Short mmCIF file of C-alpha atoms in Angstrom, two decimals:
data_model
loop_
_atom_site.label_atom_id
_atom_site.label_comp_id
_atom_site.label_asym_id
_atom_site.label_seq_id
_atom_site.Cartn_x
_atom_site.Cartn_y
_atom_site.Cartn_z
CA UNK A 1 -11.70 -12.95 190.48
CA UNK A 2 -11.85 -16.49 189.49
CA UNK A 3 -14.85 -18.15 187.52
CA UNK A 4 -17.32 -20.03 189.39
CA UNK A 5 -17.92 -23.60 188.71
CA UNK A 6 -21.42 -22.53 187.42
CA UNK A 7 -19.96 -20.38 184.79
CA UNK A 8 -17.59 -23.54 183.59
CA UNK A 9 -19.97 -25.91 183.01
CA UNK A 10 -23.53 -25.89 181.19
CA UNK A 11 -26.63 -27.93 180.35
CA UNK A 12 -27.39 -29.28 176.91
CA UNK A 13 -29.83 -31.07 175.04
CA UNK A 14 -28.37 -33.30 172.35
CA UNK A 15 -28.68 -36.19 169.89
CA UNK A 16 -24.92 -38.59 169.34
CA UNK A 17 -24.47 -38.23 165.51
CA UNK A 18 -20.83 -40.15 165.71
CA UNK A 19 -17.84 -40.90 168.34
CA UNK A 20 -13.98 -41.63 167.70
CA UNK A 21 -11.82 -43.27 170.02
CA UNK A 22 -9.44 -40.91 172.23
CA UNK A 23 -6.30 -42.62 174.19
CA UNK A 24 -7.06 -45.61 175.77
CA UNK A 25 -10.38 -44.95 177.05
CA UNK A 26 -11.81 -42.01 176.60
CA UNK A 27 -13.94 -41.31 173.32
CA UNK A 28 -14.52 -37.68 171.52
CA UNK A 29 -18.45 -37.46 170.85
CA UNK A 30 -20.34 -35.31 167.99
CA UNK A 31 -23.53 -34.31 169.08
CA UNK A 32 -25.85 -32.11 167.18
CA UNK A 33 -27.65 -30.11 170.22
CA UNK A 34 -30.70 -27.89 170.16
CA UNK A 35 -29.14 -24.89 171.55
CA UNK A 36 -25.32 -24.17 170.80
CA UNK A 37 -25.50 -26.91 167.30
CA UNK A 38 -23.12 -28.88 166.73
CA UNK A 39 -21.27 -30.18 169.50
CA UNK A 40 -17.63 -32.36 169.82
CA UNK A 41 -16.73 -33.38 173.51
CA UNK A 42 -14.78 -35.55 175.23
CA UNK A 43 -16.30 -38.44 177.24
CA UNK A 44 -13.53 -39.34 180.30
CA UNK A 45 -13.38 -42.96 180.39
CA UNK A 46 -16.66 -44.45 178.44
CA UNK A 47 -14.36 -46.98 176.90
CA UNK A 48 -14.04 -48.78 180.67
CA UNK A 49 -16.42 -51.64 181.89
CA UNK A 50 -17.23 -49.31 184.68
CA UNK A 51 -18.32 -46.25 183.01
CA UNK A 52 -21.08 -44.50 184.70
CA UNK A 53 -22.40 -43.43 181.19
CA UNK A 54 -22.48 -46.98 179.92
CA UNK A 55 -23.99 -47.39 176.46
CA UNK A 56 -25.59 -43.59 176.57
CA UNK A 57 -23.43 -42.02 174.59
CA UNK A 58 -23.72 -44.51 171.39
CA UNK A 59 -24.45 -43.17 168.18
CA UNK A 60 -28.26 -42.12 167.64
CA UNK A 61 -28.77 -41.85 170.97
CA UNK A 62 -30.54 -38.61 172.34
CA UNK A 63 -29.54 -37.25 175.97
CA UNK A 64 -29.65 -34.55 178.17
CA UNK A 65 -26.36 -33.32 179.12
CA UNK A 66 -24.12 -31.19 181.35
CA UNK A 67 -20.80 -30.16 180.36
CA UNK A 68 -17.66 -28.51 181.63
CA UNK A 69 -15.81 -26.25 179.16
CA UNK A 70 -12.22 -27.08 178.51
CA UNK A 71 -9.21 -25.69 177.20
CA UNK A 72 -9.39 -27.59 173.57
CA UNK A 73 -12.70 -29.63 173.93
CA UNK A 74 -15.32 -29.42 176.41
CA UNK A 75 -15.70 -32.44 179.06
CA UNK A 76 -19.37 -34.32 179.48
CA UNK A 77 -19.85 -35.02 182.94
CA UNK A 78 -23.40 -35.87 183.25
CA UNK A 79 -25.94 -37.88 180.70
CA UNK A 80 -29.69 -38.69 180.77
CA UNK A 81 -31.11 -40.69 178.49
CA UNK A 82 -34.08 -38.81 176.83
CA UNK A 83 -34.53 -41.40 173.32
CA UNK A 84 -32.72 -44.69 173.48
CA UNK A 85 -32.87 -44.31 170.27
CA UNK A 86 -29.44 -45.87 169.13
CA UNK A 87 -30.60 -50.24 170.16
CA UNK A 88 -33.38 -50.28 168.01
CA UNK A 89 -31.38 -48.81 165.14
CA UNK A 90 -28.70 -51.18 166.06
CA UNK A 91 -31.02 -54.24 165.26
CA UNK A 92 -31.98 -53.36 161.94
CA UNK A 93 -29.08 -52.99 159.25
CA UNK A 94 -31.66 -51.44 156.53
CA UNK A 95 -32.30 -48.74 159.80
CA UNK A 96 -28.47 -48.40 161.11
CA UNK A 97 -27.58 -47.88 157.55
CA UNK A 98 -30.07 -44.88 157.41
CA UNK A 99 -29.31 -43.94 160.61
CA UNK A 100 -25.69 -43.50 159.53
CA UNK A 101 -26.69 -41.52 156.42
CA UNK A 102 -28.27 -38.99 158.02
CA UNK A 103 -25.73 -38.68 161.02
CA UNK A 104 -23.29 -37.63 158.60
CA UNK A 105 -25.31 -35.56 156.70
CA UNK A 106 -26.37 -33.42 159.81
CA UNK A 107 -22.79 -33.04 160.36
CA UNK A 108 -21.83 -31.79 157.53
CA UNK A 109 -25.28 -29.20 157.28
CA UNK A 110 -24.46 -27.92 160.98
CA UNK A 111 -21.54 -25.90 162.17
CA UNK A 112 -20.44 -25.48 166.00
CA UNK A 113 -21.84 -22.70 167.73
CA UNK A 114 -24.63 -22.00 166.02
CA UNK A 115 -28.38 -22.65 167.40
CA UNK A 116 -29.29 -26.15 165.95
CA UNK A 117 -33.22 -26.24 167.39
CA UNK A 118 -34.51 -27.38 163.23
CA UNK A 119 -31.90 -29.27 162.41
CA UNK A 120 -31.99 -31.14 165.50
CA UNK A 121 -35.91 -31.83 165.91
CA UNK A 122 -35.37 -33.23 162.65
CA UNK A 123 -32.68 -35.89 163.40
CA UNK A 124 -34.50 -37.12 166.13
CA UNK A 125 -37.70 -37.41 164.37
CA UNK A 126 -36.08 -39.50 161.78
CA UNK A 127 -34.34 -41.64 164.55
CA UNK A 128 -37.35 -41.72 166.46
CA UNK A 129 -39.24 -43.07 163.25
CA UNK A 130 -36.42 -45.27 162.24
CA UNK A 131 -35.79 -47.06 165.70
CA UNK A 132 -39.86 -47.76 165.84
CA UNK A 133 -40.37 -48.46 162.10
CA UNK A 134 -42.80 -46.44 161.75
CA UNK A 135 -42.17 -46.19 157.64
CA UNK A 136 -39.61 -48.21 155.52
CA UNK A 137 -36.26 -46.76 156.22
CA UNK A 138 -34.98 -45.93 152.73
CA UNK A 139 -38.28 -43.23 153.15
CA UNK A 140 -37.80 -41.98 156.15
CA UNK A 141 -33.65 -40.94 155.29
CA UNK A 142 -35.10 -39.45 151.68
CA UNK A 143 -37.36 -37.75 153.69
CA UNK A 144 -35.39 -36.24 156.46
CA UNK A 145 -32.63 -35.61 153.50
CA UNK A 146 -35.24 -33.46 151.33
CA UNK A 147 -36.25 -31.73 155.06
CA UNK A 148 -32.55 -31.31 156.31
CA UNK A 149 -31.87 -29.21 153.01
CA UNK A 150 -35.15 -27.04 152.83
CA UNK A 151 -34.49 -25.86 156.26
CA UNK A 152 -30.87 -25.09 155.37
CA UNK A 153 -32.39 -23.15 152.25
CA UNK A 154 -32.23 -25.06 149.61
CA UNK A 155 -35.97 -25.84 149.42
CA UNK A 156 -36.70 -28.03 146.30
CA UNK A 157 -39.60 -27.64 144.04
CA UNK A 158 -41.62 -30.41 142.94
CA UNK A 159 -44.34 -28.65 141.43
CA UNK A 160 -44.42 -25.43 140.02
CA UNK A 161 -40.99 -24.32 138.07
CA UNK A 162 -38.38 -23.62 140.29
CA UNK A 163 -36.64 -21.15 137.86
CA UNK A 164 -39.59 -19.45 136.40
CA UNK A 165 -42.24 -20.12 139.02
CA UNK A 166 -44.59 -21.55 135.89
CA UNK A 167 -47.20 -23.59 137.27
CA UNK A 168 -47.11 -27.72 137.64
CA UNK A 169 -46.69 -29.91 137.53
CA UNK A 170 -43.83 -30.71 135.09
CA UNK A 171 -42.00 -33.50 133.84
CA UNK A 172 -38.67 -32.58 134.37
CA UNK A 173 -36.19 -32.12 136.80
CA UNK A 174 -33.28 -29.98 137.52
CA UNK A 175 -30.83 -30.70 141.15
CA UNK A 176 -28.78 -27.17 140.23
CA UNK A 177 -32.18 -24.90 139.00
CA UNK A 178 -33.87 -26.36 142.26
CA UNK A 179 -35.83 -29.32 141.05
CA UNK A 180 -39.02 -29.26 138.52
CA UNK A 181 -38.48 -27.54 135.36
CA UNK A 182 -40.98 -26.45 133.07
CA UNK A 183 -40.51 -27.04 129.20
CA UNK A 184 -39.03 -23.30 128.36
CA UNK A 185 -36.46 -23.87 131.51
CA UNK A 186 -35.80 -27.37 130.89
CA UNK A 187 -32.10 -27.78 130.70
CA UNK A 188 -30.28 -30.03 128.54
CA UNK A 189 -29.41 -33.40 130.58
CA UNK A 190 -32.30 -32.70 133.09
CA UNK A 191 -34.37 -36.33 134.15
CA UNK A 192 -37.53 -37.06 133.43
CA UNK A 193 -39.15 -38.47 136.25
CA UNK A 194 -42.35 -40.15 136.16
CA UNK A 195 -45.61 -38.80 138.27
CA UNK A 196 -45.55 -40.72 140.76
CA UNK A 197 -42.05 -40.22 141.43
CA UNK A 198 -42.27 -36.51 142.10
CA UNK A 199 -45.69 -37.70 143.85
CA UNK A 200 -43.79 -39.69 146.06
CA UNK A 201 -40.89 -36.53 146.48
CA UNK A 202 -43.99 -34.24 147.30
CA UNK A 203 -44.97 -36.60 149.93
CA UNK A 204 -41.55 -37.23 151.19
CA UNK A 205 -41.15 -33.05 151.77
CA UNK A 206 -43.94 -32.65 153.42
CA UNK A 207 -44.74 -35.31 155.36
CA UNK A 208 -47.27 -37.06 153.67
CA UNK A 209 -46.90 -40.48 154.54
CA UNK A 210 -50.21 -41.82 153.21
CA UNK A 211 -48.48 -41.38 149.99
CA UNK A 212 -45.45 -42.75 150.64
CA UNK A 213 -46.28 -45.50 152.22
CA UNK A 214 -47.98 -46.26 149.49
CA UNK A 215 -45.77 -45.85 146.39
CA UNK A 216 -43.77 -48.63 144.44
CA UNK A 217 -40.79 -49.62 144.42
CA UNK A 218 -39.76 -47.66 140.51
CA UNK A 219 -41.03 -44.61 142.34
CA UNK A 220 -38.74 -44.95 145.32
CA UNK A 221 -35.52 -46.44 143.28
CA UNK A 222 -35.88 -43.44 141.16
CA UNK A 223 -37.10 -40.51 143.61
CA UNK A 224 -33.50 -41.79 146.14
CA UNK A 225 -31.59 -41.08 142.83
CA UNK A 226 -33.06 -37.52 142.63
CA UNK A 227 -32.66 -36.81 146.00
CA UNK A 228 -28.93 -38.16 145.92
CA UNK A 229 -28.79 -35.87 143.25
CA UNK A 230 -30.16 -32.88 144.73
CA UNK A 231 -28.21 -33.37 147.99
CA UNK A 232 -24.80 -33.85 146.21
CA UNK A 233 -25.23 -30.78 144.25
CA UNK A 234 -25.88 -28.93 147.56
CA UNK A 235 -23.28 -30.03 149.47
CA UNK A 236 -20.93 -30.37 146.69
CA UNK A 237 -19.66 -33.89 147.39
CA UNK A 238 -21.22 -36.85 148.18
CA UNK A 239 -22.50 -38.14 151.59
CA UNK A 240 -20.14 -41.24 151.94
CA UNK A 241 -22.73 -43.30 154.12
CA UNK A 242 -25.32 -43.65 151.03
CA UNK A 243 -23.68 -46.11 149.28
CA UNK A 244 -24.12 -48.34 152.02
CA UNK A 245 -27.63 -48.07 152.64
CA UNK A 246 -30.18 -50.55 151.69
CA UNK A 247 -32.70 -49.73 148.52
CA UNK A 248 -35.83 -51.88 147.27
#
């Protein structure tokens, strides 16, 4: 008995991390979605003056969507806007720059099929913040960064030892034992951050923006390094977008 037309297509709730090109007008789109993760799609001519899903499906944006399954990628063939997110980013290079950082880095922390609902309520949070400016952006992407890899399980410490569990706070810090260090676990070659760096790293994990908002510029310089750190160790390579984003 053949499938209904129900069964071929479904609803999904989504945020555009990137697109590529695909023939002459169509484009394939990655979209980290609350409910089956990471998504990759084909949009049917959004390259054309006379799409019907105009500027929708840009990068950052977050829609509602209904999709037909295909043979080798599924097909989008309905959009709502739900955060027009992706122009405010677009007018701020410190904010696209961010923006672009942490698209790639939710690509590369979610995998298709799986159920993306923390991972996504995080990305758009950060867009959200970004495309409002609610905080400077080079806080808001160390922030969702620090986020993004707790919930994947990598939770750093910034207090207490993360080896030994000895209570903070310390003055060292260690991206493969998990972040602070106390004296006895301190490895050789670990950094020694200053106070109100892992003040400011605290802050930055859970949301403390009182804090952050308020810390220097040596504190943030020095707390993106750790988290670059931290992330790299994590993910075992580099996040290529960093280098490109703008630090005080």
């Amino acid at each position: 008995m053949p499938s209904s037309s129900a069964s071929r297509t479904y609803r999904a709730v989504g945020v555009v991390l990137r697109t590529y090109k695909l023939g002459e007008a169509d484009r394939i789109i990655v979209l980290l979605t609350r409910e089956q993760g990471q998504v990759r799609a084909v949009a049917k001519g959004v390259r054309r003056t006379s799409s019907k899903f105009g500027s929708r499906l840009e990068p950052f944006m977050s829609v509602d969507l209904q999709l037909a399954h295909g043979r080798n990628l599924d097909v989008i063939t309905q959009v709502e806007t739900k955060g027009a997110y992706g122009y405010g980013i677009a007018a701020d290079y410190a904010s696209y720059t961010a923006a672009t950082a942490i698209a790639e880095t939710a690509e590369r922390l979610t995998d298709i099929g799986e159920t993306g609902g923390a991972q996504y309520a995080l990305v758009v949070g950060a867009f959200s913040a970004l495309s409002r400016n609610l905080h400077p952006s080079e806080l808001i992407l160390d922030s969702y960064l620090l986020r993004a890899l707790a919930t994947a399980g990598w939770a750093p410490s910034f207090t207490d030892c993360a080896r030994c569990g000895a209570p903070g706070p310390h003055t060292a810090f260690s991206a493969p034992l998990g972040g602070a260090v106390c004296p006895a676990c301190r490895p050789p070659g670990a950094a020694s951050p200053s106070s109100a760096t892992m003040d400011l790293l605290g802050a930055l994990l859970t949301g403390d923006w009182a804090i952050a908002d308020a810390s220097d510029a040596g504190a943030r310089r020095e707390a993106a390094g750790l988290v670059s750190a931290y992330l790299q160790w994590h993910l075992e390579r580099g996040v290529a977008s960093l280098k490109y984003v703008e630090r005080v």
